[in-house]
Coordinates of C-alpha atoms (C1' of nucleotides) in Angstrom, one line a residue:
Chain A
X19 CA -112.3 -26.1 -31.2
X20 CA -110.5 -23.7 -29.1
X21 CA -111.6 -23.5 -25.6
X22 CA -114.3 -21.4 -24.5
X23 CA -112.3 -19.7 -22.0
X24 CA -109.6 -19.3 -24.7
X25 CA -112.1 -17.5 -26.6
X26 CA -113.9 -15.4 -23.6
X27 CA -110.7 -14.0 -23.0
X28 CA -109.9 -13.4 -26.4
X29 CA -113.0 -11.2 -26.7
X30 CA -112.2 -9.3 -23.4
X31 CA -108.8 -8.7 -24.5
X32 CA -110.6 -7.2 -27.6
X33 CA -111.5 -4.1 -25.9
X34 CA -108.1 -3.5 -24.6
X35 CA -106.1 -4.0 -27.8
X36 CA -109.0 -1.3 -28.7
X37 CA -107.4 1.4 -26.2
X38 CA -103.6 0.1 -26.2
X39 CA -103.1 2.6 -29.2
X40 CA -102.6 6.5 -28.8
X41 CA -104.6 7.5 -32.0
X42 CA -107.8 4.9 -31.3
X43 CA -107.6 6.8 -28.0
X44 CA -107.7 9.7 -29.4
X45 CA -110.5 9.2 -32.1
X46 CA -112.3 7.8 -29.0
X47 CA -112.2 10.9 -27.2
X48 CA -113.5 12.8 -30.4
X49 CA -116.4 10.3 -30.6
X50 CA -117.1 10.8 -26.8
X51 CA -118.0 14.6 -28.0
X52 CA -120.9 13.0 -30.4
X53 CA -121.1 11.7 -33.9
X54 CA -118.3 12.7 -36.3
X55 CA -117.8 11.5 -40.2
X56 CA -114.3 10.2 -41.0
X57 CA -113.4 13.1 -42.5
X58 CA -113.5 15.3 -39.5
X59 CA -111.8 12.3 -37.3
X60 CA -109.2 12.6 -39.5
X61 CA -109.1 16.2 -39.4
X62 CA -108.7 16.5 -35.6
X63 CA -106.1 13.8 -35.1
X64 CA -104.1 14.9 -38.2
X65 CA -104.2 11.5 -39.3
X66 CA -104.5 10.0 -42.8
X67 CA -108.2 9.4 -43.8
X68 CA -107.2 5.8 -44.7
X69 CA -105.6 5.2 -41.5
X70 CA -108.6 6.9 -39.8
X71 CA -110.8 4.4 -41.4
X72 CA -108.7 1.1 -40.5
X73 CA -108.7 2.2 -36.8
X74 CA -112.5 3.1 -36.8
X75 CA -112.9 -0.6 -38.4
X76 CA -110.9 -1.7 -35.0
X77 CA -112.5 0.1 -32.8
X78 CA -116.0 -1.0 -34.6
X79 CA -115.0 -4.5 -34.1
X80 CA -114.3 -4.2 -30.4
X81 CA -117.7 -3.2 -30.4
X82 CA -116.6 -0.2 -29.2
X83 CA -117.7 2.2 -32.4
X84 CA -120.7 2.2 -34.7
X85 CA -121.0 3.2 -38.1
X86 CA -124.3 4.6 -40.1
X87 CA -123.6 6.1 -43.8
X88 CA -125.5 9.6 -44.3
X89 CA -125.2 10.7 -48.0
X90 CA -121.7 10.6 -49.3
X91 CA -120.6 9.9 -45.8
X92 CA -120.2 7.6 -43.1
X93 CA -120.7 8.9 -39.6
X94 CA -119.1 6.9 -36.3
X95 CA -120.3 7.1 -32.8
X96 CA -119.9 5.5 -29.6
X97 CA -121.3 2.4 -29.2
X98 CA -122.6 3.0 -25.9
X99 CA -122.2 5.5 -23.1
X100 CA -120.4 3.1 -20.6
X101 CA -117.3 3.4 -23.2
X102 CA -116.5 7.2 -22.2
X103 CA -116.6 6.3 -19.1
X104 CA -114.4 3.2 -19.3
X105 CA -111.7 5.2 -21.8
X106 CA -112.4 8.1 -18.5
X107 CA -111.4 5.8 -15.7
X108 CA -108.5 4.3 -17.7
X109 CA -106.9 7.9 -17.9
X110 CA -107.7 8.0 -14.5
X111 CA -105.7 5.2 -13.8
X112 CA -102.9 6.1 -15.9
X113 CA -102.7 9.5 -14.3
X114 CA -102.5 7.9 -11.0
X115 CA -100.4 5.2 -11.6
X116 CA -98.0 6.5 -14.2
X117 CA -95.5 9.4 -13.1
X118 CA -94.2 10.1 -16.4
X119 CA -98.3 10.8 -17.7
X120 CA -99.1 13.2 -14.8
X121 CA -95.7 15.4 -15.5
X122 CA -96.9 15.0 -19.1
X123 CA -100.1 15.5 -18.5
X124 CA -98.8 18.8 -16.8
X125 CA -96.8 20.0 -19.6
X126 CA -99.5 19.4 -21.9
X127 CA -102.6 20.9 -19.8
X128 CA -100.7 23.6 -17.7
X129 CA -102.0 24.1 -14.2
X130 CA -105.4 23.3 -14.0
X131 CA -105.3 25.8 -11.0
X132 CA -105.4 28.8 -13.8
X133 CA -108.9 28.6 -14.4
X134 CA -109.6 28.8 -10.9
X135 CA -111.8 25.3 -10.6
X136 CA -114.9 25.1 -7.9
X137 CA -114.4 22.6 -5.4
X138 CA -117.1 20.1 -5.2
X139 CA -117.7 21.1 -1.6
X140 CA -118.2 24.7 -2.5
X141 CA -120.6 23.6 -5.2
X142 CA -122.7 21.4 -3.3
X143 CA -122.9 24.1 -0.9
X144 CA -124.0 26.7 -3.7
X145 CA -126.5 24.1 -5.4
X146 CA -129.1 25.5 -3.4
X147 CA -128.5 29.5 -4.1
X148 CA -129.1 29.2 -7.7
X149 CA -125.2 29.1 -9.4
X150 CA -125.6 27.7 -13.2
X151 CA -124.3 24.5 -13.4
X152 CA -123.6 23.3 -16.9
X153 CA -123.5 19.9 -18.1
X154 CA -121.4 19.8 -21.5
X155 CA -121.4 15.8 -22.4
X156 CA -123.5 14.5 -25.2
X157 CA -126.9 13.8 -24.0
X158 CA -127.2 10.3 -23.7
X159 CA -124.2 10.2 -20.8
X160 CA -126.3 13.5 -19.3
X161 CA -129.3 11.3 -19.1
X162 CA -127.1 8.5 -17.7
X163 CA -126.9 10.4 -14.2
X164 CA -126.2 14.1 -13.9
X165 CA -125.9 17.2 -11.1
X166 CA -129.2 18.0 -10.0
X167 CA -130.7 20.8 -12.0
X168 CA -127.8 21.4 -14.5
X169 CA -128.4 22.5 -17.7
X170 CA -127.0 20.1 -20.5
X171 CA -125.2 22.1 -23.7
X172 CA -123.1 19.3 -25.1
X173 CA -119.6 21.1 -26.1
X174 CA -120.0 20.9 -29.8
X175 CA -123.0 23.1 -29.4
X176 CA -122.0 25.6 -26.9
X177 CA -121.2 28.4 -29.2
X178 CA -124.5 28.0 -30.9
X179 CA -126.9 28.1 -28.1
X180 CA -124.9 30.6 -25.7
X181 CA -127.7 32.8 -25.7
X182 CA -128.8 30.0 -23.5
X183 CA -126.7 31.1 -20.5
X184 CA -127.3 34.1 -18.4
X185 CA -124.3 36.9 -18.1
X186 CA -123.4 38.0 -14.9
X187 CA -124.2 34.9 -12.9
X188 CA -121.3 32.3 -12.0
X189 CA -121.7 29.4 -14.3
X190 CA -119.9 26.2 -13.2
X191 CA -119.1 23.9 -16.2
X192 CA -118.3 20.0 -15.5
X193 CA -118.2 16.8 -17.4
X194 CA -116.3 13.5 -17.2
X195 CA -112.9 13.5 -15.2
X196 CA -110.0 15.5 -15.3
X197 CA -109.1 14.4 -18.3
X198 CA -112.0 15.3 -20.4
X199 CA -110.6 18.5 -21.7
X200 CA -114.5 19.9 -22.6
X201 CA -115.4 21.9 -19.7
X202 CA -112.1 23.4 -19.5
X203 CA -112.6 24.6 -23.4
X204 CA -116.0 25.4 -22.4
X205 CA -114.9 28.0 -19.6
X206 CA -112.0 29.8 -21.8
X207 CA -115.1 30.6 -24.5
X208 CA -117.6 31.2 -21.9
X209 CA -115.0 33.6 -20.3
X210 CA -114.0 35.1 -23.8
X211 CA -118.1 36.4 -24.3
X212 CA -117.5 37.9 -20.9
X213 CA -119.6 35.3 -19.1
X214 CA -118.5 34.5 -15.7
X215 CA -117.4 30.8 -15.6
X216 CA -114.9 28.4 -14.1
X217 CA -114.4 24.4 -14.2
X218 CA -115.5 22.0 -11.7
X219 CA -112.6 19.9 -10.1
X220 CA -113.5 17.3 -11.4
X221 CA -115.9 15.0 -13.1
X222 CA -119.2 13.6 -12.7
X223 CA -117.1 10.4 -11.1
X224 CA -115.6 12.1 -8.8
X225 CA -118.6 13.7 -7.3
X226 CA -120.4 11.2 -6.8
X227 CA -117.3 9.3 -5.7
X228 CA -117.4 12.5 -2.7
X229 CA -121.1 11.4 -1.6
X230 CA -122.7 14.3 -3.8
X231 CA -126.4 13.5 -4.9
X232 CA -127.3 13.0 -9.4
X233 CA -130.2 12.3 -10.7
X234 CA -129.6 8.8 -11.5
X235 CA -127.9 6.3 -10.3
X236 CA -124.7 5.2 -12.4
X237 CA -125.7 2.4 -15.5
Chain B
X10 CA -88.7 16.1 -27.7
X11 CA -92.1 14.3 -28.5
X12 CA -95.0 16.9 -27.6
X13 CA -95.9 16.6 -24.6
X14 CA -99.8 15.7 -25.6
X15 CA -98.4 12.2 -27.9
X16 CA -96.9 11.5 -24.7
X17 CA -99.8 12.0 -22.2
X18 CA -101.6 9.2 -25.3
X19 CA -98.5 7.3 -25.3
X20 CA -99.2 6.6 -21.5
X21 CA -102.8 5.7 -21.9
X22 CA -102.0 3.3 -24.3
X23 CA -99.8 1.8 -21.8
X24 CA -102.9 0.4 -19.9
X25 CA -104.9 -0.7 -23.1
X26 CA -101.9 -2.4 -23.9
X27 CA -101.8 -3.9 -20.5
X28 CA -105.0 -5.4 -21.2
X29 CA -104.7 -6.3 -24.9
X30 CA -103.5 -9.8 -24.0
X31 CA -105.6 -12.7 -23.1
X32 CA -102.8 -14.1 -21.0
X33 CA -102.3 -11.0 -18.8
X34 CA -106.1 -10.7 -18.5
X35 CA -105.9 -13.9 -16.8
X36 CA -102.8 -13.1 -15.0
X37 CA -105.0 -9.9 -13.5
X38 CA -108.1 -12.1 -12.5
X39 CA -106.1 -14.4 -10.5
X40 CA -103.8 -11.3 -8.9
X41 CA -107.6 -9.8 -8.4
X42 CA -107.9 -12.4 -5.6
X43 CA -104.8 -11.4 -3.9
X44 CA -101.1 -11.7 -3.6
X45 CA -99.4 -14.0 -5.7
X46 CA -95.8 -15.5 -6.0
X47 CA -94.8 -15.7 -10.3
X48 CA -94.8 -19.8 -9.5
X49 CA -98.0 -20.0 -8.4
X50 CA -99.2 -17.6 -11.1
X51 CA -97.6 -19.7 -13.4
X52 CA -98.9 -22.8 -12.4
X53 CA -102.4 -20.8 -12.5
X54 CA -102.5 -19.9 -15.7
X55 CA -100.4 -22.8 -17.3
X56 CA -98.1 -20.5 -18.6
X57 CA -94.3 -20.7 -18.3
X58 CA -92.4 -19.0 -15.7
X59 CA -90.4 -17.3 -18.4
X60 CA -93.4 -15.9 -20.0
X61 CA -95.1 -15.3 -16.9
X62 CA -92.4 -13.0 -15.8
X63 CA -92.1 -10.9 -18.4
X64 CA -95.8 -10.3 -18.4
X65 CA -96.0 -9.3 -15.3
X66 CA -93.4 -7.1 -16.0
X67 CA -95.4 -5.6 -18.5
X68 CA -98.3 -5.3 -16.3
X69 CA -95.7 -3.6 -13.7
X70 CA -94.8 -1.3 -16.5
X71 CA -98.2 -0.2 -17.0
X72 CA -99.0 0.4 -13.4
X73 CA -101.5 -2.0 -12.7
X74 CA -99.3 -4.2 -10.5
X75 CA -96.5 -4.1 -7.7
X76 CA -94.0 -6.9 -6.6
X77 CA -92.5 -7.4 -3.5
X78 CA -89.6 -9.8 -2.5
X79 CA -90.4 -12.2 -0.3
X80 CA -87.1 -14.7 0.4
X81 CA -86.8 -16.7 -2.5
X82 CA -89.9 -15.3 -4.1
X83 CA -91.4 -12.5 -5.7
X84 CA -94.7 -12.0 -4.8
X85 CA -97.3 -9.9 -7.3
X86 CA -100.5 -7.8 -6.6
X87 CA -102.4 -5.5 -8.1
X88 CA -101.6 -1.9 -7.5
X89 CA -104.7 -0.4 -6.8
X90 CA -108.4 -1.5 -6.1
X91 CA -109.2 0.3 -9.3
X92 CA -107.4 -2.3 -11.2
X93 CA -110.0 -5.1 -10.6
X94 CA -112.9 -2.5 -11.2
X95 CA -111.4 -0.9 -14.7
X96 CA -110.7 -4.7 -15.7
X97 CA -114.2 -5.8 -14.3
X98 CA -115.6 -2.6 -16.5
X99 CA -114.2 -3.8 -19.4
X100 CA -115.1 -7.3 -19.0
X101 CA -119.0 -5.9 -18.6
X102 CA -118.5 -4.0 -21.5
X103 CA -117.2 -6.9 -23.8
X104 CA -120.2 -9.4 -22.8
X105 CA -122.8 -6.6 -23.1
X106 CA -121.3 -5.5 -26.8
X107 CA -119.6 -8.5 -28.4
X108 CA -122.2 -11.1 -28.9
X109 CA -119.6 -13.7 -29.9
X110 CA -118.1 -13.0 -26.4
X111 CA -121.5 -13.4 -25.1
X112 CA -122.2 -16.9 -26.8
X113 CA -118.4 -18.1 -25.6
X114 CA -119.6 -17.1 -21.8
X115 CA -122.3 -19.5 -21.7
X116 CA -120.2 -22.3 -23.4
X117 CA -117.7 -22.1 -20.7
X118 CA -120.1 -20.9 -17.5
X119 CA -122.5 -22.5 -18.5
X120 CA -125.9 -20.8 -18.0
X121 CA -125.6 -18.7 -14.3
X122 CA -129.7 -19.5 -13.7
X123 CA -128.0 -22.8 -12.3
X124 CA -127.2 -21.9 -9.2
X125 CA -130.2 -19.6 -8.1
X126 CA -129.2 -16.5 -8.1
X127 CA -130.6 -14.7 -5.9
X128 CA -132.1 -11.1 -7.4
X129 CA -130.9 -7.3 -6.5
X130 CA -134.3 -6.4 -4.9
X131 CA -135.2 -9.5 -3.3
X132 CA -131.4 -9.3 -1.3
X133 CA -132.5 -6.0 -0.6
X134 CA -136.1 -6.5 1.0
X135 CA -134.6 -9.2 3.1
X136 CA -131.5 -7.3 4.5
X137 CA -133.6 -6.3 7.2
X138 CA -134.5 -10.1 8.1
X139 CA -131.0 -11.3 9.1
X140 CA -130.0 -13.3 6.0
X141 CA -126.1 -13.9 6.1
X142 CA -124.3 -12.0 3.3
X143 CA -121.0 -12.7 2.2
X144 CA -118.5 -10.5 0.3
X145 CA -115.8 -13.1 -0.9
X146 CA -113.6 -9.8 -2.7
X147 CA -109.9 -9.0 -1.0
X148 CA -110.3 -7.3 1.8
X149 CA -109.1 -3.9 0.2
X150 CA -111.9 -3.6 -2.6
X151 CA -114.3 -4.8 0.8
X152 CA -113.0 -1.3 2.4
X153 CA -113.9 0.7 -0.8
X154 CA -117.7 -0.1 -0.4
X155 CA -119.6 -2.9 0.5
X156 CA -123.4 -4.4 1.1
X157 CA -124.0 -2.9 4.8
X158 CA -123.6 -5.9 7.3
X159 CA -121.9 -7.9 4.7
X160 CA -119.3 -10.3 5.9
X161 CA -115.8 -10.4 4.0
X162 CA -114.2 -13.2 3.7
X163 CA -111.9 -13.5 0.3
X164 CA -112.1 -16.3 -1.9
X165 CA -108.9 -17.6 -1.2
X166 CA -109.7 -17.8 2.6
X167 CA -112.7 -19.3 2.5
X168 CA -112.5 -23.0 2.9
X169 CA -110.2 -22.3 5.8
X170 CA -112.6 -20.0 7.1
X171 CA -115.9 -22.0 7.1
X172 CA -116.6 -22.0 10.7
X173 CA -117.7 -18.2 10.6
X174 CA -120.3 -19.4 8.4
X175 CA -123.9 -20.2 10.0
X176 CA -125.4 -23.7 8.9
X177 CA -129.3 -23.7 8.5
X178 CA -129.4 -19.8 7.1
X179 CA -129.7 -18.5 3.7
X180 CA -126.6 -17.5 2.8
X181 CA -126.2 -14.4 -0.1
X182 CA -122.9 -14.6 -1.8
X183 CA -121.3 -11.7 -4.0
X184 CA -118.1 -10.2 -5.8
X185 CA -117.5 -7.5 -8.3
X186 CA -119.4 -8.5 -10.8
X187 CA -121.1 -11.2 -13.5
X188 CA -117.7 -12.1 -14.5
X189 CA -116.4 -12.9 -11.0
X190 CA -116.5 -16.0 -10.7
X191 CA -115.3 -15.7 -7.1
X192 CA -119.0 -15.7 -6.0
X193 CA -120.2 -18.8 -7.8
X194 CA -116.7 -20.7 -6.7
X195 CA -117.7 -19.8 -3.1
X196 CA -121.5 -21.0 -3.4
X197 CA -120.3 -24.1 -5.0
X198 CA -118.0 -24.5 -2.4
X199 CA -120.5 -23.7 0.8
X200 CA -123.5 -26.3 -0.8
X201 CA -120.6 -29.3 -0.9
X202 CA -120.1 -28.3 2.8
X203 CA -123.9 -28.4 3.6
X204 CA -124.8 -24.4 3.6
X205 CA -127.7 -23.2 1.9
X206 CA -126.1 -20.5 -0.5
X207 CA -127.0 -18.4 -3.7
X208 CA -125.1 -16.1 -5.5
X209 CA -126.0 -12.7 -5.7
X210 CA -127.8 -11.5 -9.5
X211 CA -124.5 -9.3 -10.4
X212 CA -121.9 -7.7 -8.4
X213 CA -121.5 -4.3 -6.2
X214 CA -121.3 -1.9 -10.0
X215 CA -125.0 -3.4 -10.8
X216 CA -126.0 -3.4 -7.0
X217 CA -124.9 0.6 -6.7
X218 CA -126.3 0.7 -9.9
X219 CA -129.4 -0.2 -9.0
X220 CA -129.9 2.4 -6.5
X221 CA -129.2 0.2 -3.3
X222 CA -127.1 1.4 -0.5
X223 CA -123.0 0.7 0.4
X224 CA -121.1 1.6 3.2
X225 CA -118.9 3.9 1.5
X226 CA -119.2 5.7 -2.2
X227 CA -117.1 4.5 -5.2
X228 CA -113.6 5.5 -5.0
Chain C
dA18 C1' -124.4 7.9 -67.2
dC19 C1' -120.7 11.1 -65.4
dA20 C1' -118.1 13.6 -62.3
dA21 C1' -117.2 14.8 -57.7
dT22 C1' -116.9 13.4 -53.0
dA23 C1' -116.2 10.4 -49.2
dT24 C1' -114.8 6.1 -47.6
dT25 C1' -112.8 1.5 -47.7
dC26 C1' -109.6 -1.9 -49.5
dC27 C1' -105.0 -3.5 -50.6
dA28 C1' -100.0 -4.4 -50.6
dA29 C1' -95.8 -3.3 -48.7
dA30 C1' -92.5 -1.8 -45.2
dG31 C1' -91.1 -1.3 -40.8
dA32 C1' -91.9 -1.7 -36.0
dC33 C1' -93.5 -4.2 -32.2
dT34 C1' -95.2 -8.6 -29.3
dA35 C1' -95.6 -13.2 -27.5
dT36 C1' -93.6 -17.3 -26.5
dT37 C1' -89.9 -20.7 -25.9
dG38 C1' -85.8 -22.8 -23.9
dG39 C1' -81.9 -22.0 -21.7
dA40 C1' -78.4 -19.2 -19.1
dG41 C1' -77.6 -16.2 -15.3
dG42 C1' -79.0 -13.9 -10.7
dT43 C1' -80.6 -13.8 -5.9
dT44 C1' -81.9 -15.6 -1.6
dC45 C1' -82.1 -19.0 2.0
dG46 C1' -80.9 -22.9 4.8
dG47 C1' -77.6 -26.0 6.2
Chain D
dC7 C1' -69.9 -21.2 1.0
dC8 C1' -72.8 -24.8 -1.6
dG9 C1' -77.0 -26.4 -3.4
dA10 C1' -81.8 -25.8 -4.1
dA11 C1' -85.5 -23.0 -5.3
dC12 C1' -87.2 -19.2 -7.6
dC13 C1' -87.2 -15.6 -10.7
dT14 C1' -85.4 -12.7 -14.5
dC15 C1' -82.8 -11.9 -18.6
dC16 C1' -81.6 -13.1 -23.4
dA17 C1' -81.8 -14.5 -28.3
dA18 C1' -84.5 -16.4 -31.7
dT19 C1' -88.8 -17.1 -34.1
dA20 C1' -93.2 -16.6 -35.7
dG21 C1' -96.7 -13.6 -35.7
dT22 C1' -99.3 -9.2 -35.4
dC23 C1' -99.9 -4.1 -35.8
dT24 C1' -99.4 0.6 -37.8
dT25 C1' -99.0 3.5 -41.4
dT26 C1' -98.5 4.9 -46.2
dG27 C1' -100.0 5.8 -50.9
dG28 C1' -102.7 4.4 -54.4
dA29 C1' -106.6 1.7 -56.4
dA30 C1' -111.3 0.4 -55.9
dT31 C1' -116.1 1.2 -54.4
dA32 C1' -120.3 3.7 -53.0
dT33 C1' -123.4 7.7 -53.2
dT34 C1' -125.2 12.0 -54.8
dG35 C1' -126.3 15.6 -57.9
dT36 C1' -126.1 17.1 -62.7

DNA sequence: ACAATATTCCAAAGACTATTGGAGGTTCGG
DNA sequence: CCGAACCTCCAATAGTCTTTGGAATATTGT
């Protein structure tokens, strides 16, 4: 028998061979905007559908990803909402850490500074005045903690429900870190219906990292 | 030139990859005690020097650890307090998904009811009453949050720092989290020296988690 | 039962990774 | 400046991972 420990670490070491390759990282952060077949995984990464499906098989058997068939297809998910958040602090770290990823990150991104973010000073202080703050993760991480009184449109069904959201008010969009590209997309298509919107600076992390109140504490 | 989004991926691999190994996994949980010299890592982990080195290399490479040269030696440690917690956060994640993970804990642990531990709440009502609690993480991780009136005295410090301790008084001991073993080490080590001492149910994630206070908010 | 659609399996190629044992560097004390 | 201690580099090996293209399988609707 291998050791115990051998094998404890084995497992462990499962979930980063999980995240140590660009396109699981990638399918990872299409799956953190909600369920998705392996047809439209492939479709946003440009990958193969066959390759698709060996690194969803990975990423399923780091526990990481699960699978349910619907019809003809098979649709993948998260496994649980503490993995955007892990695969959202790992960025973090890389962005931090790694030089060569923030000037990347940079050339990739732009300035963040163009869309004119909200400090999370300034919208602490403008909680109470009645700004629209607007939650676009998938439910179950909204329900996992979230900025009292925001209203949650996950990003895949923004342009559906936009009626939703008020013209003329300043809407404040936010959801994981910096690197969670959603409420950035979310402001440029908010902007382009003429709605008045900019980014938070930041993630749900990082607020409550700055002493700012959610509803719930952090699973 | 590689577009600048492959290499913004490219660089979060780096840290999946940095944990995709069983052997630097290890390598991190003894560094997340403090500073280290590659020999005594080595000796550790009962790995070779050679192999040793170049891992840490690795781990250097992916920003998760920094060497200094100390005479003869080259000393290792962690870059950043986040390391412990993104590694901790992964480790959680692993035992809560992977059941054979789970099944391999309790082989090797053995079951954690052993030793008492003492529960999130109960720690909590008694805070008040002048039981002794005792943080046994490096002191930089103690600095990013603590239990309030907590005591820190690392792991690697303690048997030479048992005289702080009070005989005759519950003592409450605690790390960063069920797969720290740091806390259970130190209780062990405080009952063979005569102190009454439990381990705390979980670390400072599930105590925050939980709703209960710390000096300072998450980094 | 058949065709159409969506997914998974398979084999093969090429690229990386981990580990070993030994050679080569660096630093310090005498 | 020599020897000891410690660490890193190197080459070789065995093993693993990624991606491709095509074959096989599952499900649905006709």
């Amino acid at each position: 028998m291998t050791s115990a420990k051998a094998q404890v670490y084995e497992g462990f070491a499962r979930i980063g061979k999980a995240l140590s390759n660009p396109s699981r990282l990638e399918l990872l952060d299409v799956l953190a905007q909600g369920e998705r077949s392996v047809e439209e995984l492939a479709a946003a990464t440009g990958m193969r559908t066959s390759n698709t499906s060996a690194q969803l098989k990975e990423l399923t058997r780091a526990g990481l990803a699960v699978s349910r068939r619907s019809g003809t297809r098979v649709r993948y998910r998260l496994a649980d909402p503490r993995v955007a958040v892990l695969v959202e602090d790992a960025k973090r770290l890389a962005h931090a850490r790694l030089p060569d990823v923030r000037q990347a990150a940079r050339d990739w991104l732009g300035d963040p500074a163009a869309l004119e973010p909200v400090t999370r000073d300034e919208l602490a202080a403008r909680l109470a005045d009645g700004v629209v703050v607007l939650d676009v993760r998938p439910p179950a991480e909204y329900a996992g903690g979230h900025i009292p009184g925001a209203l949650n449109i996950p990003a895949d069904r923004l342009a559906d429900r936009l009626t939703e959201l008020p013209h003329g008010t300043d809407i404040v969009a936010y959801c994981r870190g910096r690197f969670c590209l959603m409420s950035l997309d979310a402001v440029r298509l908010l902007r382009a219906r003429g709605h008045r919107a900019r980014p938070l600076d930041g993630g749900i992390p990082e607020w409550r990292a700055a002493g700012h109140p959610t509803t719930v504490p952090a699973p």
